[in-house]
PDB file of C-alpha atoms and ligand atoms in Angstrom:
ATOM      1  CA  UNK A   1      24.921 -28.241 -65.566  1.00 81.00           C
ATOM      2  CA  UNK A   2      27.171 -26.186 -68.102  1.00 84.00           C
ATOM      3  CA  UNK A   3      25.470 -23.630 -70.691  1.00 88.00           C
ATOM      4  CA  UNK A   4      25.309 -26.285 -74.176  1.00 85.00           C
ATOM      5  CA  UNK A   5      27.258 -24.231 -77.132  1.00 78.00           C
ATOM      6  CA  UNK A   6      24.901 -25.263 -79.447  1.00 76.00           C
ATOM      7  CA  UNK A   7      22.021 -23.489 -77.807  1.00 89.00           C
ATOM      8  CA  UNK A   8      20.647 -20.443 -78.164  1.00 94.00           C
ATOM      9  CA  UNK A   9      21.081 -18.465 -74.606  1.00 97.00           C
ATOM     10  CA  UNK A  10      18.738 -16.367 -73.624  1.00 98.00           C
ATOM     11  CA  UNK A  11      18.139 -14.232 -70.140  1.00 98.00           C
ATOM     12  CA  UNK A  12      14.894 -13.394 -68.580  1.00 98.00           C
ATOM     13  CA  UNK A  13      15.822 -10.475 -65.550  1.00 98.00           C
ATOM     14  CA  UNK A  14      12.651 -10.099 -63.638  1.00 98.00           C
ATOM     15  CA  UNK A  15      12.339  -6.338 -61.454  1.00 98.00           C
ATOM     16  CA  UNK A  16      10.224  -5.727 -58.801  1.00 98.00           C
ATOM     17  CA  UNK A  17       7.430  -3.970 -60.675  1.00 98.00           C
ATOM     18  CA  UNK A  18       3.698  -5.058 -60.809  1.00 98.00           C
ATOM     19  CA  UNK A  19       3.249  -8.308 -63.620  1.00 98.00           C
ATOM     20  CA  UNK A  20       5.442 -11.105 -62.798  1.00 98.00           C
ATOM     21  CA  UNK A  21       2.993 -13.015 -64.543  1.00 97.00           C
ATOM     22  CA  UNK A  22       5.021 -12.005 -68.062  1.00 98.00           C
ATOM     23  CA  UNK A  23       7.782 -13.128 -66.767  1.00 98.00           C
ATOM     24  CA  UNK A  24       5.739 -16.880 -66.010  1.00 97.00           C
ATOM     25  CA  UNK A  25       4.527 -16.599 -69.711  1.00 97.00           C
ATOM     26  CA  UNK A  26       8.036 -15.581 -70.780  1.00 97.00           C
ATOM     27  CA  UNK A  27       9.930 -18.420 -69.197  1.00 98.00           C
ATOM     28  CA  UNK A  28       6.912 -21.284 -70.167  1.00 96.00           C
ATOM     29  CA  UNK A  29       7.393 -19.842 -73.358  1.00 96.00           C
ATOM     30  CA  UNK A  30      10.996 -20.374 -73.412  1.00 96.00           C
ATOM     31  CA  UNK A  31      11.218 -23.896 -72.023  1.00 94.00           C
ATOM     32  CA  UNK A  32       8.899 -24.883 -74.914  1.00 93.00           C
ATOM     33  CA  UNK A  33      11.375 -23.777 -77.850  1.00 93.00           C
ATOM     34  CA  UNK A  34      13.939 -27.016 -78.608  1.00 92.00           C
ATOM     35  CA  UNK A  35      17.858 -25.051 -78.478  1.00 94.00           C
ATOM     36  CA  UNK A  36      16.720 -22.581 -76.031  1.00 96.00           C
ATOM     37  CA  UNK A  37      18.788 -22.222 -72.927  1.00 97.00           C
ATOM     38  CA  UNK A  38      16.977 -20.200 -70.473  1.00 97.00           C
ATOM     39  CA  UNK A  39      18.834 -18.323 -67.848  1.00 98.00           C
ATOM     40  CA  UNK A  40      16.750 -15.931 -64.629  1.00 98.00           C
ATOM     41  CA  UNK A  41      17.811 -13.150 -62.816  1.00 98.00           C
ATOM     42  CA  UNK A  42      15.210 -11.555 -60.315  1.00 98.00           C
ATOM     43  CA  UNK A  43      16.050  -8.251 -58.115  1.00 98.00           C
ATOM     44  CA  UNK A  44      15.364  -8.865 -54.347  1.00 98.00           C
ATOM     45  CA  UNK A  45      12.577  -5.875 -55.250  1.00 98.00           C
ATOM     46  CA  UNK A  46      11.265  -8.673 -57.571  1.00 98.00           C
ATOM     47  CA  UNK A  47      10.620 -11.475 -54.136  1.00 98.00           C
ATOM     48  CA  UNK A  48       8.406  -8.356 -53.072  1.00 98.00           C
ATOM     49  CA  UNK A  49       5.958  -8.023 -55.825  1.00 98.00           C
ATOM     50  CA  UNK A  50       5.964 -11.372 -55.760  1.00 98.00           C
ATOM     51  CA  UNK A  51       4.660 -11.664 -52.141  1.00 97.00           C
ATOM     52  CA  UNK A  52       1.685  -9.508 -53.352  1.00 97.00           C
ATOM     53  CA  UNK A  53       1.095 -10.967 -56.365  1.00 97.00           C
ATOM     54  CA  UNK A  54       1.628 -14.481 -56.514  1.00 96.00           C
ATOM     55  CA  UNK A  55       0.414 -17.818 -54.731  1.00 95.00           C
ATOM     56  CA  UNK A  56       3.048 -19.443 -52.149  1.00 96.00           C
ATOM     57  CA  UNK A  57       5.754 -21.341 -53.862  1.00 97.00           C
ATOM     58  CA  UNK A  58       4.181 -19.461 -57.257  1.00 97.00           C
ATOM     59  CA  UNK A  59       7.607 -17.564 -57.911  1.00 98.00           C
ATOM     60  CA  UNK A  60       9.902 -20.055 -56.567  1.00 97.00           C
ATOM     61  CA  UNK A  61       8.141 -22.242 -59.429  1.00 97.00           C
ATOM     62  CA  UNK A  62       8.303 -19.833 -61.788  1.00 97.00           C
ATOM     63  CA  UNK A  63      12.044 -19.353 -61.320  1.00 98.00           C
ATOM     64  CA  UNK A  64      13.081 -22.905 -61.719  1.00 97.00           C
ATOM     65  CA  UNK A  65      11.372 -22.789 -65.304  1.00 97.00           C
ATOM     66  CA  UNK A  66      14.919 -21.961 -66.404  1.00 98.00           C
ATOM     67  CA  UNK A  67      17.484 -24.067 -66.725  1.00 97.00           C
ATOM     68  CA  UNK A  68      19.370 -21.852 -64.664  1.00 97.00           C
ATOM     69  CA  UNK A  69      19.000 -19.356 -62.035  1.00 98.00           C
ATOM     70  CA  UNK A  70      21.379 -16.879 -61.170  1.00 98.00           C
ATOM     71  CA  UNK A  71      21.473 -14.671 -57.763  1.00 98.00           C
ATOM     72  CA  UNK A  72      21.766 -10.787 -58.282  1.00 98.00           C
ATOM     73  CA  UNK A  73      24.510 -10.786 -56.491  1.00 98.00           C
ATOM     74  CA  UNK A  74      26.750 -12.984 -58.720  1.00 98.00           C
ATOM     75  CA  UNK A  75      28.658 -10.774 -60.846  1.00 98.00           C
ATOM     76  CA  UNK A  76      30.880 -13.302 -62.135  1.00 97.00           C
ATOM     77  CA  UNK A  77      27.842 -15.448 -63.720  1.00 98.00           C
ATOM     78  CA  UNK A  78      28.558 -16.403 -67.199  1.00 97.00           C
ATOM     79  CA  UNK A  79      25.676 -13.680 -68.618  1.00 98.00           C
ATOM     80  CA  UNK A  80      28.164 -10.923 -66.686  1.00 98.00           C
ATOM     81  CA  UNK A  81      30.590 -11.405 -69.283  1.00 98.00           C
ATOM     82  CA  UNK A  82      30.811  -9.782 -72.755  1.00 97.00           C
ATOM     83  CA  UNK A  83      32.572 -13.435 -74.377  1.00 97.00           C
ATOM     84  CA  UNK A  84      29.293 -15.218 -72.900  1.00 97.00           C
ATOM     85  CA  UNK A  85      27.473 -15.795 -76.193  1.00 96.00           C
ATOM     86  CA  UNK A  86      23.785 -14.624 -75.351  1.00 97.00           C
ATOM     87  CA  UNK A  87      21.316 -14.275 -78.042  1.00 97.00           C
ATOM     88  CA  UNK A  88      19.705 -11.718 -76.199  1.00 98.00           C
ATOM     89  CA  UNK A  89      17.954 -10.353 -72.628  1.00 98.00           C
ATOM     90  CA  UNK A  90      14.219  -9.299 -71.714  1.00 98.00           C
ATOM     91  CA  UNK A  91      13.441  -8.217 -68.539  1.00 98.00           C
ATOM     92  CA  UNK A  92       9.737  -8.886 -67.756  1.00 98.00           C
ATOM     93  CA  UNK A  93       8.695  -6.577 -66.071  1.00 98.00           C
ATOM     94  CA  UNK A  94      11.143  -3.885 -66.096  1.00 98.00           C
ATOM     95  CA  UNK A  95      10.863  -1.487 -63.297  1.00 98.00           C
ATOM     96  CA  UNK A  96      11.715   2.279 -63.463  1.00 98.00           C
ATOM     97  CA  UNK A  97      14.485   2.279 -61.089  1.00 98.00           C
ATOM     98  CA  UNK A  98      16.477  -1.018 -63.567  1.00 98.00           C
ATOM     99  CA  UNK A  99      15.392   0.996 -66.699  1.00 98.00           C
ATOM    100  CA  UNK A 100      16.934   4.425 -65.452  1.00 98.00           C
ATOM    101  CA  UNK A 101      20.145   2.590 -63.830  1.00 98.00           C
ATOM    102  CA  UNK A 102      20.071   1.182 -67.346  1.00 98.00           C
ATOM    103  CA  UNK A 103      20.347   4.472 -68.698  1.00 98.00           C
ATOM    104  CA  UNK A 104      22.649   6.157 -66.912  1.00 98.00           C
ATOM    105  CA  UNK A 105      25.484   3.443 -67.186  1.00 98.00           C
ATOM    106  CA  UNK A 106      24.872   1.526 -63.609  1.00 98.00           C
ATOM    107  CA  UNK A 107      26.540  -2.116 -63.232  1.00 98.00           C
ATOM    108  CA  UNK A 108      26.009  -3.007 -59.345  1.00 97.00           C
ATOM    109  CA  UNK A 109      24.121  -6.013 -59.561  1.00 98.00           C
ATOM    110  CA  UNK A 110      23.757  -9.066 -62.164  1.00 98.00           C
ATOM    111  CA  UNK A 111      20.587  -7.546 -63.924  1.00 98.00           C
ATOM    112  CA  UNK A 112      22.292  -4.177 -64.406  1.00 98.00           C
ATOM    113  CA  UNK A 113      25.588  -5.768 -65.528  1.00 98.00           C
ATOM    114  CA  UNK A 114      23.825  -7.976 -68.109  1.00 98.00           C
ATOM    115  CA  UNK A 115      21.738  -5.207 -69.371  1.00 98.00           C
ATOM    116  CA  UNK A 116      25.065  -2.866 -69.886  1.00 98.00           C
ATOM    117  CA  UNK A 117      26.625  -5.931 -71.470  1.00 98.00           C
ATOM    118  CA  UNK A 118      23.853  -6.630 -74.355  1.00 98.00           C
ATOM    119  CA  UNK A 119      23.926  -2.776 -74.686  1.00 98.00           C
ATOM    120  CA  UNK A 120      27.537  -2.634 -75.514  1.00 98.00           C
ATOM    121  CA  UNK A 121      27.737  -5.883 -77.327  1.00 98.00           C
ATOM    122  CA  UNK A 122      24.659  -4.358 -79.785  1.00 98.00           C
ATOM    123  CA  UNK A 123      22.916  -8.006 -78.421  1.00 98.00           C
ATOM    124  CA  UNK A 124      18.956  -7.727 -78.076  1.00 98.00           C
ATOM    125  CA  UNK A 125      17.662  -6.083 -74.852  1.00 98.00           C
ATOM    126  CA  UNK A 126      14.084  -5.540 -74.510  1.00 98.00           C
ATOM    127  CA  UNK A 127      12.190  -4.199 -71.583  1.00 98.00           C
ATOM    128  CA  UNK A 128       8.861  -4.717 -70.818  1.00 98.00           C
ATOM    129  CA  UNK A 129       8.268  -1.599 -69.071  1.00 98.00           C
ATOM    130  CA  UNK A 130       5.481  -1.478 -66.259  1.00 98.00           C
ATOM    131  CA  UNK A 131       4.923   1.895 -64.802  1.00 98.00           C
ATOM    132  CA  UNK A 132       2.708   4.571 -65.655  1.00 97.00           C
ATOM    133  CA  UNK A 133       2.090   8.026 -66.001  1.00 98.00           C
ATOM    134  CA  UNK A 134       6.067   8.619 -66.861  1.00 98.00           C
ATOM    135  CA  UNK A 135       7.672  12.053 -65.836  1.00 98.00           C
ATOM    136  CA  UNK A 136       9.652  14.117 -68.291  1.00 98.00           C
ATOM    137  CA  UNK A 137      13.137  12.824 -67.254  1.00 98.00           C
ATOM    138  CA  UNK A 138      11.883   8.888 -67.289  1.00 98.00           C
ATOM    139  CA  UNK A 139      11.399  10.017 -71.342  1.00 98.00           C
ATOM    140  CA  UNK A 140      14.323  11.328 -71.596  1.00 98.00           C
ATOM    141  CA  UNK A 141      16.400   8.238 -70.065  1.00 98.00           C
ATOM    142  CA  UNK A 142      14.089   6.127 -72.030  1.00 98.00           C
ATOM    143  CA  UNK A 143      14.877   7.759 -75.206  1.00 98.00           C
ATOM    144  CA  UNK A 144      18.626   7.368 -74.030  1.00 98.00           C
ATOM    145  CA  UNK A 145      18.281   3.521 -74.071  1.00 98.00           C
ATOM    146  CA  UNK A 146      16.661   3.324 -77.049  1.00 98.00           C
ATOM    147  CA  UNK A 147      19.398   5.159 -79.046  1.00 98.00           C
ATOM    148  CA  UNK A 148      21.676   2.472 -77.254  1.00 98.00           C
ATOM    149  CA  UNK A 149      20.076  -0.410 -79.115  1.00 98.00           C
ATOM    150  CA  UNK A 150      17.105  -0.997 -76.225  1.00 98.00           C
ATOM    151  CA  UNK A 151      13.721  -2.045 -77.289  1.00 98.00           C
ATOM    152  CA  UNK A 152      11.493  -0.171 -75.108  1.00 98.00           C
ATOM    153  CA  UNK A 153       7.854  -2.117 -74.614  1.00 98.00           C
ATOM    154  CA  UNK A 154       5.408  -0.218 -72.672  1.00 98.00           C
ATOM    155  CA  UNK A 155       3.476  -3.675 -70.850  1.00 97.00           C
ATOM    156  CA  UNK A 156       0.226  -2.380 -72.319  1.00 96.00           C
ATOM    157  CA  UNK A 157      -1.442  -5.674 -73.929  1.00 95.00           C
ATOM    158  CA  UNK A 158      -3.852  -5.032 -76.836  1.00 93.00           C
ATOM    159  CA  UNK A 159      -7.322  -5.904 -76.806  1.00 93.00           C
ATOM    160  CA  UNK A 160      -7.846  -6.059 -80.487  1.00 90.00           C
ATOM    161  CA  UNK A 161      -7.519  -9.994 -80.275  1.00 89.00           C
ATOM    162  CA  UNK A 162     -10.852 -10.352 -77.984  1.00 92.00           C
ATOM    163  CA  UNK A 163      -8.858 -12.229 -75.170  1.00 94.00           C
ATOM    164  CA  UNK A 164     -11.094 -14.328 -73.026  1.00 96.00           C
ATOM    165  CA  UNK A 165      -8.637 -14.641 -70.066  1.00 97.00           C
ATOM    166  CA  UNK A 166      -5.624 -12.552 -68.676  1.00 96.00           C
ATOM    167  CA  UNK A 167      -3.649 -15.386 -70.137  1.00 95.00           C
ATOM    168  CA  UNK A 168      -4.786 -14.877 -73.421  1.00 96.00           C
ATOM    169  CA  UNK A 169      -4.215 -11.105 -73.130  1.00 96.00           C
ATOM    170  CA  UNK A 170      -0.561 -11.459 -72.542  1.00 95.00           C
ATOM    171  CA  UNK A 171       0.660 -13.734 -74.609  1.00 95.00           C
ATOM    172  CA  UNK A 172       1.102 -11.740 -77.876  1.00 95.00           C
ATOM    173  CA  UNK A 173       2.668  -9.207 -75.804  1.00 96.00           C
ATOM    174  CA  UNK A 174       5.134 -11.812 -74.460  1.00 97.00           C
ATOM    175  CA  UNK A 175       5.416 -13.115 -77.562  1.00 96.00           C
ATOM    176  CA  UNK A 176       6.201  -9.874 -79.723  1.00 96.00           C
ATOM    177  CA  UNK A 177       8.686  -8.966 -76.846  1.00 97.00           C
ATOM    178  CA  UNK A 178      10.404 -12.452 -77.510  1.00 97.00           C
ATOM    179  CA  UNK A 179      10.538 -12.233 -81.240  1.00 96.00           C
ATOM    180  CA  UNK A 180      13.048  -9.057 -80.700  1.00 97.00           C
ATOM    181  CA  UNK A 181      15.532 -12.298 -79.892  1.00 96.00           C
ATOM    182  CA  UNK A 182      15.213 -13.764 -83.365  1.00 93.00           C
ATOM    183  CA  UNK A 183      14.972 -17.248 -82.139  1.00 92.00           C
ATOM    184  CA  UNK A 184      14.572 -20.335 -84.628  1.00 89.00           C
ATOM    185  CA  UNK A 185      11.353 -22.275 -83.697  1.00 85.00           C
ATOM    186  CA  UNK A 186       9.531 -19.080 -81.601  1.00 85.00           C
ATOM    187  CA  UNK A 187       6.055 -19.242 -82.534  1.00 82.00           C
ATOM    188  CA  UNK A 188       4.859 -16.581 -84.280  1.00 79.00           C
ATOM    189  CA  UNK A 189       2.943 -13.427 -82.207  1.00 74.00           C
ATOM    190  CA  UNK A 190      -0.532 -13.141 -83.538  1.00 68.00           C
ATOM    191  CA  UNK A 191      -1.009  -9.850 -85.954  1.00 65.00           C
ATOM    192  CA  UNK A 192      -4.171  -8.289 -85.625  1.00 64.00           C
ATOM    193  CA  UNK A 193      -6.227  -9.524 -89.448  1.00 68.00           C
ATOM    194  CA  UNK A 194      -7.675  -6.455 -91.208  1.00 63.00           C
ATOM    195  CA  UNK A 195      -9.504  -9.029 -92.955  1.00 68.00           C
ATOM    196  CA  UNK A 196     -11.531  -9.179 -89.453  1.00 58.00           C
ATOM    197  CA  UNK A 197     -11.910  -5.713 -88.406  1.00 51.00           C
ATOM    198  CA  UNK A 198     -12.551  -4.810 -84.933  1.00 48.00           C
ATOM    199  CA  UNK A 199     -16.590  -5.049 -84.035  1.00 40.00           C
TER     200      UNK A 199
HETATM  201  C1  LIG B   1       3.825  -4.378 -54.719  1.00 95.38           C
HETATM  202  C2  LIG B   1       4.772  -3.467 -55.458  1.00 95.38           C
HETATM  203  C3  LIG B   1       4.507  -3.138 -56.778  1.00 95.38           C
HETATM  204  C4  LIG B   1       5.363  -2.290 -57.481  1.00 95.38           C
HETATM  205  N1  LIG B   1       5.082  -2.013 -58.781  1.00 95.38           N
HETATM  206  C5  LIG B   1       5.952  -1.273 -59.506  1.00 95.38           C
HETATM  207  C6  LIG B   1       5.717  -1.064 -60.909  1.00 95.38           C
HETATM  208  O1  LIG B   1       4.737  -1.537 -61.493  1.00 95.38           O
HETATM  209  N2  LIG B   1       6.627  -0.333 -61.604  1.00 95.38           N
HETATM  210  C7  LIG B   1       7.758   0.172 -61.012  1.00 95.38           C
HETATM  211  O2  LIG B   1       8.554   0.808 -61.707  1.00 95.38           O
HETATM  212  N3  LIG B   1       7.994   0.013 -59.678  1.00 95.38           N
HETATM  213  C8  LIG B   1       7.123  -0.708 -58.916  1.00 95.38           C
HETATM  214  N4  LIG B   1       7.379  -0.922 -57.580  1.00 95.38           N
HETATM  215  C9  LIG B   1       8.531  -0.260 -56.958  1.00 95.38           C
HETATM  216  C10 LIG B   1       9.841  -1.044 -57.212  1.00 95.38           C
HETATM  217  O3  LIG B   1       9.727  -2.330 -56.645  1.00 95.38           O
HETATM  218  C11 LIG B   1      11.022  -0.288 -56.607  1.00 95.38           C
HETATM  219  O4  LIG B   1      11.255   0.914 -57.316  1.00 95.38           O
HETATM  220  C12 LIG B   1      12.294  -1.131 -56.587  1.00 95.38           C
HETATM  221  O5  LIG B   1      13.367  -0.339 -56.123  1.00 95.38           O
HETATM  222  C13 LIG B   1      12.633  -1.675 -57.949  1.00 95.38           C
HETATM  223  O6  LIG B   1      13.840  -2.374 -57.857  1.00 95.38           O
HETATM  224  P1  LIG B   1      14.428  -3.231 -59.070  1.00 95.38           P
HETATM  225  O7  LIG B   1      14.429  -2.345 -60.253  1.00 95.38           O
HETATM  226  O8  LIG B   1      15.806  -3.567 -58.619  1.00 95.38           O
HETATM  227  O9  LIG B   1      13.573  -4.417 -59.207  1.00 95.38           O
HETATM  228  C14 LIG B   1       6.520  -1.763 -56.842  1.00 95.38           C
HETATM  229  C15 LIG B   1       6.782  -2.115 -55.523  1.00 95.38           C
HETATM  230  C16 LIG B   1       5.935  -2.952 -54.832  1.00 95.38           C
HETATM  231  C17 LIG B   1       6.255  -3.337 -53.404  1.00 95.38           C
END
């Protein structure tokens, strides 16, 4: 199967940090939007969490959400490459260690190289970032990649929208994240109503 032109490309890179369940929501979210192309990277850090975190065969399903799947190891993937016209990345979650490679200019594996490319290109790159507390020097590189065009998002999921279920807590998160990509037919993260102020 060959990338279609007249879709919109998008890449999901998935780190081994604690929430692969945004990256689920990410990529159902995806596969819903007609002219969406979804392409996955995962670090082998990612197969970890995912051994802690998720049912057997849970990931593996998760990862063929996209129409395709690229190993971290393939450097010459189409998303490697600068002429590759993607709309945009989000890695979901983003680790620490991919964010501060980020920053400091690495390129060793396919997630790295893609996130260097949409940095350079000035293409969408948003990271949902999951650690916390953050040292002085994780601010500092953070700050770094947001002067390069990076949309940092802490993964901290507001409550203001009374979620009944973890799935319901996410989504707008996901959502918002996704709607850094400007894609046609994205449905629309719910904004908290004033009208309905928090009880
Ligand atoms: C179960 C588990 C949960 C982890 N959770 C996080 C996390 O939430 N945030 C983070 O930055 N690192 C977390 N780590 C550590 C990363 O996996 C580790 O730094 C790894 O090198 C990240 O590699 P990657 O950025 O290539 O995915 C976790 C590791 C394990 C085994």
């Amino acid at each position: 199967m060959q990338p279609k032109r007249s879709d919109h490309q998008v890449l999901v890179g998935i780190c081994g940090a604690s929430g692969l369940i945004y990256a689920r929501h990410m990529l159902a979210c995806l596969s819903a939007v007609p002219g969406v192309q979804t392409h996955v990277v995962a670090s082998s850090a990612a197969a970890e969490v995912a051994a802690t975190e998720c049912a057997p065969g849970e990931y593996e399903a998760m990862l063929s959400m996209a129409h395709f799947h690229h190993g971290n190891d393939q450097l010459g993937a189409c998303v490697a490459s600068g002429s590759f016209p993607l709309a945009g990345m989000v890695i979901a979650p983003c680790s620490l260690h991919t964010a501060m490679a980020l920053a400091a200019g690495l390129a060793d594996d396919l997630l790295l190289r893609a996130g260097q490319v949409c940095l350079k290109e000035r293409r969408p790159l948003v990271l949902l970032l999951r650690e916390t507390p953050l040292a002085s020097h994780h601010l500092r590189h953070l700050a770094t990649l947001a002067e390069a065009g990076a949309t940092i998002m802490p993964a901290a999921p507001g409550f203001y929208l009374k979620p009944g279920s973890i799935d319901e807590l996410i989504e707008p998160l996901v959502l918002r994240a996704l709607s850094f990509l400007r894609l046609p037919g994205l449905p629309a993260a719910t904004a908290w109503d004033p009208q309905s102020p928090i009880q």
